[in-house]
PDB file of C-alpha atoms and ligand atoms in Angstrom:
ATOM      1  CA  UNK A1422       0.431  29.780 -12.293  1.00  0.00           C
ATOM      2  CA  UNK A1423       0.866  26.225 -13.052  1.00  0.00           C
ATOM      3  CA  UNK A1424      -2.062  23.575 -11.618  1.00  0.00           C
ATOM      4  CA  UNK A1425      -1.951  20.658  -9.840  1.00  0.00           C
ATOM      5  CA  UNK A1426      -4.000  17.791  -8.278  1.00  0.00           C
ATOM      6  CA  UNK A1427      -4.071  15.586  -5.304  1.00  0.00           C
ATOM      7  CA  UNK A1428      -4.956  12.514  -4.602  1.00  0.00           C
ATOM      8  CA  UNK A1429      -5.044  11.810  -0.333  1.00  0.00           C
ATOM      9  CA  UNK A1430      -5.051   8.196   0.782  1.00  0.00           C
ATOM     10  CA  UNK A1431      -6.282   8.227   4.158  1.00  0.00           C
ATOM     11  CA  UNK A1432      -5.578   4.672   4.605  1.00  0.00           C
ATOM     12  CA  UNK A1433      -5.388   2.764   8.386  1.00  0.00           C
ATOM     13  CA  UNK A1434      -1.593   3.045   9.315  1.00  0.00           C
ATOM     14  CA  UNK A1435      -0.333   5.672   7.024  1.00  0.00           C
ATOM     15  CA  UNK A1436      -1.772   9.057   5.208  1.00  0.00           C
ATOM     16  CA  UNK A1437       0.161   9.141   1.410  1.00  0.00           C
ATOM     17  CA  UNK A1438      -0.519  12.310  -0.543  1.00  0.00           C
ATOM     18  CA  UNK A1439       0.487  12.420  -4.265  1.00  0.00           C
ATOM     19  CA  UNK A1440       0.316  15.435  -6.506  1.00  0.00           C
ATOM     20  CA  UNK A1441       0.222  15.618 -10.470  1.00  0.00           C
ATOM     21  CA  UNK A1442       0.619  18.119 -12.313  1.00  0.00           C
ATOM     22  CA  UNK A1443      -1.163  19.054 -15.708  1.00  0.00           C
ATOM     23  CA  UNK A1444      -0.335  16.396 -17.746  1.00  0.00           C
ATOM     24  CA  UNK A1445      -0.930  13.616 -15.127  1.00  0.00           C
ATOM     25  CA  UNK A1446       3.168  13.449 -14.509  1.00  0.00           C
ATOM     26  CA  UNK A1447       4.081  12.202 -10.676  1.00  0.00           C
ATOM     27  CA  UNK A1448       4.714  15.854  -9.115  1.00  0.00           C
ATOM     28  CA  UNK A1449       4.973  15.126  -5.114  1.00  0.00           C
ATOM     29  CA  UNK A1450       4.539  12.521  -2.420  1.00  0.00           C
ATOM     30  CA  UNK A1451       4.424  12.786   1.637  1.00  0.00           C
ATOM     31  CA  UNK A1452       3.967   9.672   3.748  1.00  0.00           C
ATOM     32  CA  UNK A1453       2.668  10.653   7.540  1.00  0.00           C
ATOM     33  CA  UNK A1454       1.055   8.419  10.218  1.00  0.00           C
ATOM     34  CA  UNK A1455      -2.597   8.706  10.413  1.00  0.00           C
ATOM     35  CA  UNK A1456      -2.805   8.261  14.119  1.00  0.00           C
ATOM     36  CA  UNK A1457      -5.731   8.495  16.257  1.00  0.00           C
ATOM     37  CA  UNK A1458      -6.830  12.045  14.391  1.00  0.00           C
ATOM     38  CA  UNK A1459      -7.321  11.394  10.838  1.00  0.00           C
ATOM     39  CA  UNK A1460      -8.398  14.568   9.797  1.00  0.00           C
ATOM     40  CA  UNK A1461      -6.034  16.537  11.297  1.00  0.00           C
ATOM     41  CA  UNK A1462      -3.125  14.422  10.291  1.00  0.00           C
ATOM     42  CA  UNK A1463      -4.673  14.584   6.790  1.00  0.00           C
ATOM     43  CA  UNK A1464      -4.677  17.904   6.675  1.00  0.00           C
ATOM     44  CA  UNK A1465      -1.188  18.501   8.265  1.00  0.00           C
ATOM     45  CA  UNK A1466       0.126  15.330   5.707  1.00  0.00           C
ATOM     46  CA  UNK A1467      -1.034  18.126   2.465  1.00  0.00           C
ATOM     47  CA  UNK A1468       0.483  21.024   4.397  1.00  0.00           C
ATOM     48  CA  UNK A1469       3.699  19.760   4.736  1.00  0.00           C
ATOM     49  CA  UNK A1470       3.930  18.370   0.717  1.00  0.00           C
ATOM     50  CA  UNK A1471       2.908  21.661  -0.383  1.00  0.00           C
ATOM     51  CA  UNK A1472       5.520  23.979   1.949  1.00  0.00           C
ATOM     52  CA  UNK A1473       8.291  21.477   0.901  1.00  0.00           C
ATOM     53  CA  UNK A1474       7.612  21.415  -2.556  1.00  0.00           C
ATOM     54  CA  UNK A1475       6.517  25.624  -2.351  1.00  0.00           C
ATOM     55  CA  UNK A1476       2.938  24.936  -3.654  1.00  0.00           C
ATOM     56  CA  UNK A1477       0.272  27.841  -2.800  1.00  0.00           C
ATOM     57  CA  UNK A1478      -2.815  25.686  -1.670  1.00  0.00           C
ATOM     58  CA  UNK A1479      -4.323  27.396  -4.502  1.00  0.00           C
ATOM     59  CA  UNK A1480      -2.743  25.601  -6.902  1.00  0.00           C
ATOM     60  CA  UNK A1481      -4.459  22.270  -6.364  1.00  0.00           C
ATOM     61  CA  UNK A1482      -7.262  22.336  -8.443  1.00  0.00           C
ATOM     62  CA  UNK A1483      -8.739  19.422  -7.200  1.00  0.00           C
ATOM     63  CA  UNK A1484      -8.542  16.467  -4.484  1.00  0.00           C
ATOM     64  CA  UNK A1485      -9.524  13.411  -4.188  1.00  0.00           C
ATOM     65  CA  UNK A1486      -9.354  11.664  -1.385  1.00  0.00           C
ATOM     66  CA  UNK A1487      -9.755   8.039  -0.636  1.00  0.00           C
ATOM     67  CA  UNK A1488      -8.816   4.843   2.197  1.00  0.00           C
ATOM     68  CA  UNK A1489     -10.102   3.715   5.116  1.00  0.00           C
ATOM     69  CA  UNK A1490     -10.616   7.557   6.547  1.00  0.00           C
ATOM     70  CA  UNK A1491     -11.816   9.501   3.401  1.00  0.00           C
ATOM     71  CA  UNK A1492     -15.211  10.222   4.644  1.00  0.00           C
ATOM     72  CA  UNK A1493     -13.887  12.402   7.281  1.00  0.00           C
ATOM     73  CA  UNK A1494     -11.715  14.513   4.775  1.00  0.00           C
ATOM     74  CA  UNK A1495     -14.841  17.283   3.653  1.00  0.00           C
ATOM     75  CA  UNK A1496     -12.547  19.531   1.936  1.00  0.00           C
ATOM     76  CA  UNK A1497     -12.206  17.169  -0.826  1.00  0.00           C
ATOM     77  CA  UNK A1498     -13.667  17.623  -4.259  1.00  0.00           C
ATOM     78  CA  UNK A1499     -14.248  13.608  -4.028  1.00  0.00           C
ATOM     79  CA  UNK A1500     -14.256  10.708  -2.829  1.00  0.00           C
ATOM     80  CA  UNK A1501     -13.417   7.833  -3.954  1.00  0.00           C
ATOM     81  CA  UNK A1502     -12.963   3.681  -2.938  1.00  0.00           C
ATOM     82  CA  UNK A1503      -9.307   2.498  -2.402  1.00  0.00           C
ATOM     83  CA  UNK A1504      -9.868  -0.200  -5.052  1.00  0.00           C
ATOM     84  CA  UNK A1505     -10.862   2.210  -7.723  1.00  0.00           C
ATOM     85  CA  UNK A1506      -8.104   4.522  -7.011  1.00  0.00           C
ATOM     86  CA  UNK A1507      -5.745   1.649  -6.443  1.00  0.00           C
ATOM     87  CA  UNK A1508      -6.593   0.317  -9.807  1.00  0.00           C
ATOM     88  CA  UNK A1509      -6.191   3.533 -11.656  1.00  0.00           C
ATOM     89  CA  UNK A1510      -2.487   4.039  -9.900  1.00  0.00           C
ATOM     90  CA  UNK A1511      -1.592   0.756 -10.690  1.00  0.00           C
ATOM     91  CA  UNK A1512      -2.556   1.123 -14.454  1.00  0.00           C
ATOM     92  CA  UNK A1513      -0.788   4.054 -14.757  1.00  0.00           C
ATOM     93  CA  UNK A1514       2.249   3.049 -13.197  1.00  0.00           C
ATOM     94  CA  UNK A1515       2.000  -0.346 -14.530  1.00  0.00           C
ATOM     95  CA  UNK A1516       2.254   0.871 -18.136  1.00  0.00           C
ATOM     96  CA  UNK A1517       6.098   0.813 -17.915  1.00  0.00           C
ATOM     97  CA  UNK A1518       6.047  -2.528 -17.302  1.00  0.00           C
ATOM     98  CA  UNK A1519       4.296  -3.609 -20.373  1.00  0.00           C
ATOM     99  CA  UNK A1520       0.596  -3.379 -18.484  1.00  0.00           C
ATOM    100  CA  UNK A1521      -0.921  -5.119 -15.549  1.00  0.00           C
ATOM    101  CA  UNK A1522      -4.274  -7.114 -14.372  1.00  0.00           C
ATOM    102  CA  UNK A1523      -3.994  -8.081 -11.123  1.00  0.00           C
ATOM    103  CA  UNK A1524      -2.779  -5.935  -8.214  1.00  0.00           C
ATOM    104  CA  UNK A1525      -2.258  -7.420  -4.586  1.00  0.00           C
ATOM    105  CA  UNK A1526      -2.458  -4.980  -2.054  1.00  0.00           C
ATOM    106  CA  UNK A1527      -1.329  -5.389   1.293  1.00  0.00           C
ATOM    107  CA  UNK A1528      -1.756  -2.712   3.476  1.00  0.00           C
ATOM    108  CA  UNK A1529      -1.893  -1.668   7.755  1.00  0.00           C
ATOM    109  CA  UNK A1530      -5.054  -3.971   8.570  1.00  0.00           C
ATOM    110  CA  UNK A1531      -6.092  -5.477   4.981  1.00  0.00           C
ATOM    111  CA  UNK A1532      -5.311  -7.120   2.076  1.00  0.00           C
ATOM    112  CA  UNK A1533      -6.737  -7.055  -1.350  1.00  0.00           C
ATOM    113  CA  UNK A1534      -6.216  -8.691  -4.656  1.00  0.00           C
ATOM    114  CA  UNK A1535      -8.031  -6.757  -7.420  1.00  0.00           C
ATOM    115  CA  UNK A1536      -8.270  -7.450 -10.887  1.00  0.00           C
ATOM    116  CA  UNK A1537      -8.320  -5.007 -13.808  1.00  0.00           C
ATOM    117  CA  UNK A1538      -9.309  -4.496 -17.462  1.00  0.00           C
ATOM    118  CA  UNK A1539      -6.607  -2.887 -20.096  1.00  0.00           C
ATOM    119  CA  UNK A1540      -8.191   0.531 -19.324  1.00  0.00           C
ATOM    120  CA  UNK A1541      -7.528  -0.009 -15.360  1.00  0.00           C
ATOM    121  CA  UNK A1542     -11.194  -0.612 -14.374  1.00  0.00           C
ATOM    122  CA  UNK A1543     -12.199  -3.271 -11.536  1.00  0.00           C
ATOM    123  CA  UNK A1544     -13.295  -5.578 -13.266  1.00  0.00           C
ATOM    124  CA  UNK A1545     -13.027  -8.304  -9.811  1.00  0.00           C
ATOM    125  CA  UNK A1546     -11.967  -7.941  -6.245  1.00  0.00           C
ATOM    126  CA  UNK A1547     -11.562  -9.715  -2.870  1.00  0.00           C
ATOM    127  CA  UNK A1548     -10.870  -8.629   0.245  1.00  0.00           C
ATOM    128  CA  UNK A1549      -9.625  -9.861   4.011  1.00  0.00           C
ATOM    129  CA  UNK A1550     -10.003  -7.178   6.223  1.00  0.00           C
ATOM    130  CA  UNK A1551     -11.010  -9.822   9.687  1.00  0.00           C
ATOM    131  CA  UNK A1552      -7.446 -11.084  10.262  1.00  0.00           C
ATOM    132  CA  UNK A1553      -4.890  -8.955  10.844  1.00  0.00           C
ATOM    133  CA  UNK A1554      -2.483 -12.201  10.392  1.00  0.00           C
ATOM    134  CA  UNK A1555      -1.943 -11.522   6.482  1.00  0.00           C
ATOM    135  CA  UNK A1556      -1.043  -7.737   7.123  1.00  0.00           C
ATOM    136  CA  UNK A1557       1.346  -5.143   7.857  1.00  0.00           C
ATOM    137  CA  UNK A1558      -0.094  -5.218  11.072  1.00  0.00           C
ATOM    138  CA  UNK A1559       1.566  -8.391  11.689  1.00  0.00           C
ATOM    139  CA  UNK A1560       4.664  -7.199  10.300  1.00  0.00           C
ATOM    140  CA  UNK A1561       4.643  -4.344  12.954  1.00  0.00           C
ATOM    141  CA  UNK A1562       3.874  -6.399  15.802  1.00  0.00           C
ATOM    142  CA  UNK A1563       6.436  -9.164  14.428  1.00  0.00           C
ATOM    143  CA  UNK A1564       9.260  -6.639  14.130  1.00  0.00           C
ATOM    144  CA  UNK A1565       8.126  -4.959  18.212  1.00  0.00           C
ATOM    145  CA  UNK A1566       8.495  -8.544  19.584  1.00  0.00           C
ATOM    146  CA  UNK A1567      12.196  -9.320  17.837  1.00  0.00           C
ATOM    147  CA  UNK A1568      13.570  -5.994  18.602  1.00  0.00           C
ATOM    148  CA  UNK A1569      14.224  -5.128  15.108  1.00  0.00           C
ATOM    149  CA  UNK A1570      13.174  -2.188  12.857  1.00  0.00           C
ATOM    150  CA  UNK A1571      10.343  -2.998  10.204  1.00  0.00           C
ATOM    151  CA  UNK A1572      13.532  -1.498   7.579  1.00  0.00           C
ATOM    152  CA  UNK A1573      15.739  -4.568   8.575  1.00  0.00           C
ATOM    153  CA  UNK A1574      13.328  -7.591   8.048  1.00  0.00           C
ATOM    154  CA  UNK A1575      14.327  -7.566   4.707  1.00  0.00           C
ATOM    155  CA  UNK A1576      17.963  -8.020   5.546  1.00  0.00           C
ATOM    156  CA  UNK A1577      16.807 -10.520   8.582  1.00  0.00           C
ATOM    157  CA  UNK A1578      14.789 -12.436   5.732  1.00  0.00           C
ATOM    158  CA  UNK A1579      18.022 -12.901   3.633  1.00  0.00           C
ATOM    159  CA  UNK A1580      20.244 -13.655   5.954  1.00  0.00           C
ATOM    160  CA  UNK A1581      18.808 -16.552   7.367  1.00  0.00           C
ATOM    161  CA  UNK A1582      20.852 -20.133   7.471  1.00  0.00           C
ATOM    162  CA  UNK A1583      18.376 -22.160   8.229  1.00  0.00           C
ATOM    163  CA  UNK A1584      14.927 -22.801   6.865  1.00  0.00           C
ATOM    164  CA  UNK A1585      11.944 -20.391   7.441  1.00  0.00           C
ATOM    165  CA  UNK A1586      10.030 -21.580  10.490  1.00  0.00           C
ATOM    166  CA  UNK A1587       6.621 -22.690  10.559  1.00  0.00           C
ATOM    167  CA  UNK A1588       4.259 -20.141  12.125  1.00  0.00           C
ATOM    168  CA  UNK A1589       0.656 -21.451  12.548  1.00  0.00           C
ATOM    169  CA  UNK A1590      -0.415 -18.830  14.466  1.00  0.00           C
ATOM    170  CA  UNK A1591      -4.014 -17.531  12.093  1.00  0.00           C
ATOM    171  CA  UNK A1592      -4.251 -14.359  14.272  1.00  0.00           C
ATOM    172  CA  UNK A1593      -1.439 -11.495  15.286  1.00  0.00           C
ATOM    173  CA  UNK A1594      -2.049 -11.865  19.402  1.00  0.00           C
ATOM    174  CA  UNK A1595      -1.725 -15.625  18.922  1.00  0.00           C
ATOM    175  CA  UNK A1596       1.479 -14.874  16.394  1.00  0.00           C
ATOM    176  CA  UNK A1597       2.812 -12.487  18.828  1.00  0.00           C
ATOM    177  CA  UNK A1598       3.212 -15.189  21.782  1.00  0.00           C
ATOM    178  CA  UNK A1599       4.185 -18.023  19.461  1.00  0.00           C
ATOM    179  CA  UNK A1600       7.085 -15.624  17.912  1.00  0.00           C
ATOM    180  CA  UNK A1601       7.953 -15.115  21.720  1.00  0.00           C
ATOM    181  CA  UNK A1602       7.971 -19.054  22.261  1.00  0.00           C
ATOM    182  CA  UNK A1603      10.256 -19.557  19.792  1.00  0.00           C
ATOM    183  CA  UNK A1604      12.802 -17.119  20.342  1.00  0.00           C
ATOM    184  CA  UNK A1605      12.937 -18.751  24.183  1.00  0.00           C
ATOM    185  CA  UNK A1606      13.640 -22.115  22.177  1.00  0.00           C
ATOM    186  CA  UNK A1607      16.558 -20.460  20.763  1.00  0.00           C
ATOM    187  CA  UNK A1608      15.366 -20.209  16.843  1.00  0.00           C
ATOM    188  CA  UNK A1609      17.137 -16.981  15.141  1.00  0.00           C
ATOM    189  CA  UNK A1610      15.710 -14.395  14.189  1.00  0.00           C
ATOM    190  CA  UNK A1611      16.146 -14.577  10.313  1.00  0.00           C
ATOM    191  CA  UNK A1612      14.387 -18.107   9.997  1.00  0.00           C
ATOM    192  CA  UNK A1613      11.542 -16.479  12.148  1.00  0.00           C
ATOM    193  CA  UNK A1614      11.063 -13.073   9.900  1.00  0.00           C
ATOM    194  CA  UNK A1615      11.198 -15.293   6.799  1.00  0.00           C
ATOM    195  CA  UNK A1616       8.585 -17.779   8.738  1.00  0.00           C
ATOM    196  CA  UNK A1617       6.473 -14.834   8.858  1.00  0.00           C
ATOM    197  CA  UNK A1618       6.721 -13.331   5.349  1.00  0.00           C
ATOM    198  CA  UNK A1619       6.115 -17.124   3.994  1.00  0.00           C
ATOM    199  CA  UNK A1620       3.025 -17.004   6.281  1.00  0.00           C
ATOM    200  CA  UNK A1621       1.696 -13.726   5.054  1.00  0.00           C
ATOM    201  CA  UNK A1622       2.607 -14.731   1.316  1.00  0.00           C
ATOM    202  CA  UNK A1623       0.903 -18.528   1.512  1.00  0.00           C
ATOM    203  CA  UNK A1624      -2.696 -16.328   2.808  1.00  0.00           C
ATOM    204  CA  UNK A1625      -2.254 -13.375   0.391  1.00  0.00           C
ATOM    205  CA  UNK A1626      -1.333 -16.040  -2.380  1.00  0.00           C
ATOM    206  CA  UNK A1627      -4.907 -17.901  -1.331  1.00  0.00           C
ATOM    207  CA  UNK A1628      -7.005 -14.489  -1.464  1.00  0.00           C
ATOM    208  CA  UNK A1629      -5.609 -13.484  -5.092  1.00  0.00           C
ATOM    209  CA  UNK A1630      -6.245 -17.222  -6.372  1.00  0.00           C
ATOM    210  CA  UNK A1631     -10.197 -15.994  -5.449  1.00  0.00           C
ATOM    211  CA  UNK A1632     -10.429 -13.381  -8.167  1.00  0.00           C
ATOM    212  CA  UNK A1633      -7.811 -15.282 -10.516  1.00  0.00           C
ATOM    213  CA  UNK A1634      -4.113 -14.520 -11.335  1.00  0.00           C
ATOM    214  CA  UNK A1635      -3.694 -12.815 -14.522  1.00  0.00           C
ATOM    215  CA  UNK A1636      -0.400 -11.216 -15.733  1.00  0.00           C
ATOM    216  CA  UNK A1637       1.400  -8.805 -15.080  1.00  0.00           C
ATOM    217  CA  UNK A1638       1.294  -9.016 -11.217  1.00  0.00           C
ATOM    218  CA  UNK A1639       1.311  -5.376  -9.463  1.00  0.00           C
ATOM    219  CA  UNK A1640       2.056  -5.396  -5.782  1.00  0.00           C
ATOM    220  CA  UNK A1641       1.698  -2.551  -4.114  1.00  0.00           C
ATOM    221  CA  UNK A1642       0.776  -0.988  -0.450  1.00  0.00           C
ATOM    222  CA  UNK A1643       3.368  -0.006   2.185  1.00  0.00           C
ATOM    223  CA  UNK A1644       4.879  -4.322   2.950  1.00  0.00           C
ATOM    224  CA  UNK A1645       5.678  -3.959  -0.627  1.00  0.00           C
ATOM    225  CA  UNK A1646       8.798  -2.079   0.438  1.00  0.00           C
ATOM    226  CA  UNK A1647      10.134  -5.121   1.819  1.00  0.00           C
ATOM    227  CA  UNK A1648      12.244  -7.161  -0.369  1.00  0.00           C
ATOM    228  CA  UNK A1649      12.342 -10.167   2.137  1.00  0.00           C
ATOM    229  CA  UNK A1650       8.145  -9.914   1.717  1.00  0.00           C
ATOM    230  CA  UNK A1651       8.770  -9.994  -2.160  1.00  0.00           C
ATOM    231  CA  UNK A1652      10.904 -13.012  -2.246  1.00  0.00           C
ATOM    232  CA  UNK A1653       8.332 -14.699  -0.389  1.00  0.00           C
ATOM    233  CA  UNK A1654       5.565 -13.765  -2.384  1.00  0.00           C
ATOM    234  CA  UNK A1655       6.963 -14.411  -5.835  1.00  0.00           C
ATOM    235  CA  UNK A1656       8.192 -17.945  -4.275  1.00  0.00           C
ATOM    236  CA  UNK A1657       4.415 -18.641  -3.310  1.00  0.00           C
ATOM    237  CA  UNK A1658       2.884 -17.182  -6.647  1.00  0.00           C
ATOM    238  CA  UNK A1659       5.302 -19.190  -8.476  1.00  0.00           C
ATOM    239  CA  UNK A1660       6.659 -15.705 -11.013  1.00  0.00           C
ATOM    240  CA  UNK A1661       7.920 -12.502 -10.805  1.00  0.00           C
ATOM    241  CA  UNK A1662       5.784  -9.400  -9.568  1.00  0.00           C
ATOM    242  CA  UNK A1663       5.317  -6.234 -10.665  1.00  0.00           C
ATOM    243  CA  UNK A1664       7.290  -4.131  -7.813  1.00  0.00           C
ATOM    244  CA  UNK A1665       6.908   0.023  -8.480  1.00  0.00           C
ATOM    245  CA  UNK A1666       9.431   1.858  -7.064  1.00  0.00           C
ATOM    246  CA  UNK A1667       6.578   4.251  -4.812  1.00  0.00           C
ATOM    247  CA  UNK A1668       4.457   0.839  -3.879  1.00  0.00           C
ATOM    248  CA  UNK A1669       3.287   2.537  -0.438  1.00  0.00           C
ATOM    249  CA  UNK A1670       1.773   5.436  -2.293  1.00  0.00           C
ATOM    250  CA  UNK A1671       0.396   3.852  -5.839  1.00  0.00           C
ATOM    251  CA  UNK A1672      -3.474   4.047  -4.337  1.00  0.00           C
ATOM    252  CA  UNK A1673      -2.893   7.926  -3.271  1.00  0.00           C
ATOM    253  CA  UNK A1674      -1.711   8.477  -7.511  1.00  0.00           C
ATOM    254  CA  UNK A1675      -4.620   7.109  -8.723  1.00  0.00           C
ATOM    255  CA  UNK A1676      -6.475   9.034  -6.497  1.00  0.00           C
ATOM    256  CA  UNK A1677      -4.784  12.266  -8.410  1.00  0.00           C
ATOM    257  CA  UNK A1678      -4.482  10.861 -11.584  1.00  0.00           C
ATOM    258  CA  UNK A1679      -8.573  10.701 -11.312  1.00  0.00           C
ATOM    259  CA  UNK A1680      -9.100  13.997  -9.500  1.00  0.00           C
ATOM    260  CA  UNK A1681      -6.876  15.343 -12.860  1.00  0.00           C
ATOM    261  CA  UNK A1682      -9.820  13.620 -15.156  1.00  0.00           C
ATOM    262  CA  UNK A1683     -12.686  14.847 -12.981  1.00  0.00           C
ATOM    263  CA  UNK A1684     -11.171  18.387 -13.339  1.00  0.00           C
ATOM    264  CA  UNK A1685     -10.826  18.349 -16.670  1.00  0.00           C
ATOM    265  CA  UNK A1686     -13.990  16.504 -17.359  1.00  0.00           C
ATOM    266  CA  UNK A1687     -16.177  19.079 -15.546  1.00  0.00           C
ATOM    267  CA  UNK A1688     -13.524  22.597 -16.970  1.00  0.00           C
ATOM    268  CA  UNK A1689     -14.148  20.980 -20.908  1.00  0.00           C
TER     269      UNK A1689
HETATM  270  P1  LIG B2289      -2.823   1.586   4.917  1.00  0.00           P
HETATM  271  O1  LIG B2289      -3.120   2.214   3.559  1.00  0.00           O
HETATM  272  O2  LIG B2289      -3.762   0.497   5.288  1.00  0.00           O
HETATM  273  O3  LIG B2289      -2.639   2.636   5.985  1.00  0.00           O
HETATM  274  P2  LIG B2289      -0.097   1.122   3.946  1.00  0.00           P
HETATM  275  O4  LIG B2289      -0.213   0.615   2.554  1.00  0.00           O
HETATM  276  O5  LIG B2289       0.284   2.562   4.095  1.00  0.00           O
HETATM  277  O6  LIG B2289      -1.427   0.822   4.759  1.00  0.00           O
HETATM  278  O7  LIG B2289       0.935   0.181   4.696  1.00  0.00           O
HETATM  279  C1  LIG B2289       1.251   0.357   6.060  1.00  0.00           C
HETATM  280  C2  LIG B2289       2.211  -0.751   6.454  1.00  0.00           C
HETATM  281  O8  LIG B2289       3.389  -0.660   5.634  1.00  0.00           O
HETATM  282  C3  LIG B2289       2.733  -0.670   7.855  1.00  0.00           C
HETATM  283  O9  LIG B2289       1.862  -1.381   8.735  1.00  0.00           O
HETATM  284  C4  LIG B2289       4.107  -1.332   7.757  1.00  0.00           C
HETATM  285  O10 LIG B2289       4.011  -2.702   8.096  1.00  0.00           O
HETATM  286  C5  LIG B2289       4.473  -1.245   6.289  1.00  0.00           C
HETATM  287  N1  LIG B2289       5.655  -0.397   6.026  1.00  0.00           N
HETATM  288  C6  LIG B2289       5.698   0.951   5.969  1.00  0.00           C
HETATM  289  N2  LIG B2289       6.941   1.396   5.706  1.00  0.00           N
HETATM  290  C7  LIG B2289       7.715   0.283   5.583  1.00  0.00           C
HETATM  291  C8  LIG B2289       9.103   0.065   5.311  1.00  0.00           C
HETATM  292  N3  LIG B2289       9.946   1.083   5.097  1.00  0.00           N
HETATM  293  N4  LIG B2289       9.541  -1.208   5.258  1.00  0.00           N
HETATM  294  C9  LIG B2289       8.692  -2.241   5.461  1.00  0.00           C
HETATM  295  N5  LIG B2289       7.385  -2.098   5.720  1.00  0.00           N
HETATM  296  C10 LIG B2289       6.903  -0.859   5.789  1.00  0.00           C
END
């Protein structure tokens, strides 16, 4: 029987389970909603990864979990912070890309830039988790009040004729009714979603210039899978970033690339 290990991200808008398997190679990933019942969602987020992929229970080894909800997860074998296990995934992953130091993270309700040594330790971090303005929250909220899925801002962000509007609003209630405002002035759409992904990209830009830009750039969390976001942010940071092909789930690999070395570490 062959082993695995898991690493569950419990984070604020989204549950992301990754599994490895014995030599730390990507093996499995399920994105679910956390919802209003973490633990349960958590649990039924593993369930479903292991039926589709035909994985006894078993076979995990051991789990780590980590995020915003991993207290509540007692099953685990451990628990870890979402900056450790962010930094990990984003070391591992990064390696294709020649290495990286600095990760920006922005996830449901928070952002993060950390900053990493060549063996994928925090080595400095900062954090906005009061405004929900530089977030994916935003992005939800943004995409409710235009009609559009939060798929298509991307495409909206691209298509635009004009030049990204303005938005000034520092808070996501106050962004919601000035988004509203200016779609009643007649303003389009696309200049409006790239407004807003130049607004989130000018205060994520400001948090990662607090622990210090150092290449390569890894950006990561679930608004990393939209390439209108990207554009913005690499205009703002002035280079290219670091884009992995999983972005949403990069903290959740960590977290099972460690649970692998904690396994090993106390089997040896
Ligand atoms: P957390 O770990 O805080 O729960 P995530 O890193 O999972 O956060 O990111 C959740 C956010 O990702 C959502 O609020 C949403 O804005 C964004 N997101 C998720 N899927 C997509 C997608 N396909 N395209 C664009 N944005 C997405």
């Amino acid at each position: 029987m062959s082993y695995l290990f898991a690493g569950l991200d419990i984070g604020s808008t989204a549950i992301k389970v990754v599994l490895v398997d014995e030599e730390g190679h990507f093996a499995g990933e399920h994105v679910a909603e956390s919802g209003s019942l973490f633990h349960r969602n958590a649990k039924e987020a593993l369930r479903v990864l292991l039926e589709k992929r035909c994985i006894a229970r078993e076979q995990v080894k051991y789990l780590i979990a980590t995020g915003y909800g991993r207290k509540l997860f007692k099953e685990a074998d451990d628990s870890i912070s979402e900056i450790t296990a962010n930094a990990m995934g984003a070391h591992e992953v990064g390696k294709a890309f020649g290495g990286v130091r600095t990760i920006i993270n922005i996830g449901g309700q928070d952002s993060k830039a950390i900053q990493i040594d060549d063996s994928g330790n925090v080595a400095n971090f900062a954090m906005n988790d009061k405004c929900a303005a530089g977030t994916g929250r935003f992005l939800d909220v943004a995409a409710r009040n235009l009609g559009i899925d939060l798929e298509e801002l991307g495409d909206y962000h691209f298509n635009g004729k004009g030049v990204p509007l303005t938005i000034n609003a520092t808070c996501t209630v106050f962004a919601e009714s000035e988004i509203i405002g200016l779609l009643a002035n007649g303003h389009g759409k696309e200049e409006i979603v790239a407004g807003i992904h130049y607004s989130i990209a000018k205060r994520t830009v400001r948090l990662a210039k607090r622990v210090g830009i150092e290449e390569r750039v890894y950006f990561d969390g679930g608004p990393a899978l939209n390439k209108g976001l990207v554009a913005a942010m690499q205009d703002e940071l002035q280079r290219e970033l670091v884009v992995p092909e999983h972005p949403q789930t990069t903290t959740a690999f960590g977290a099972a690339i460690l649970a692998r070395s904690e396994f090993l570490a106390e089997n040896n």
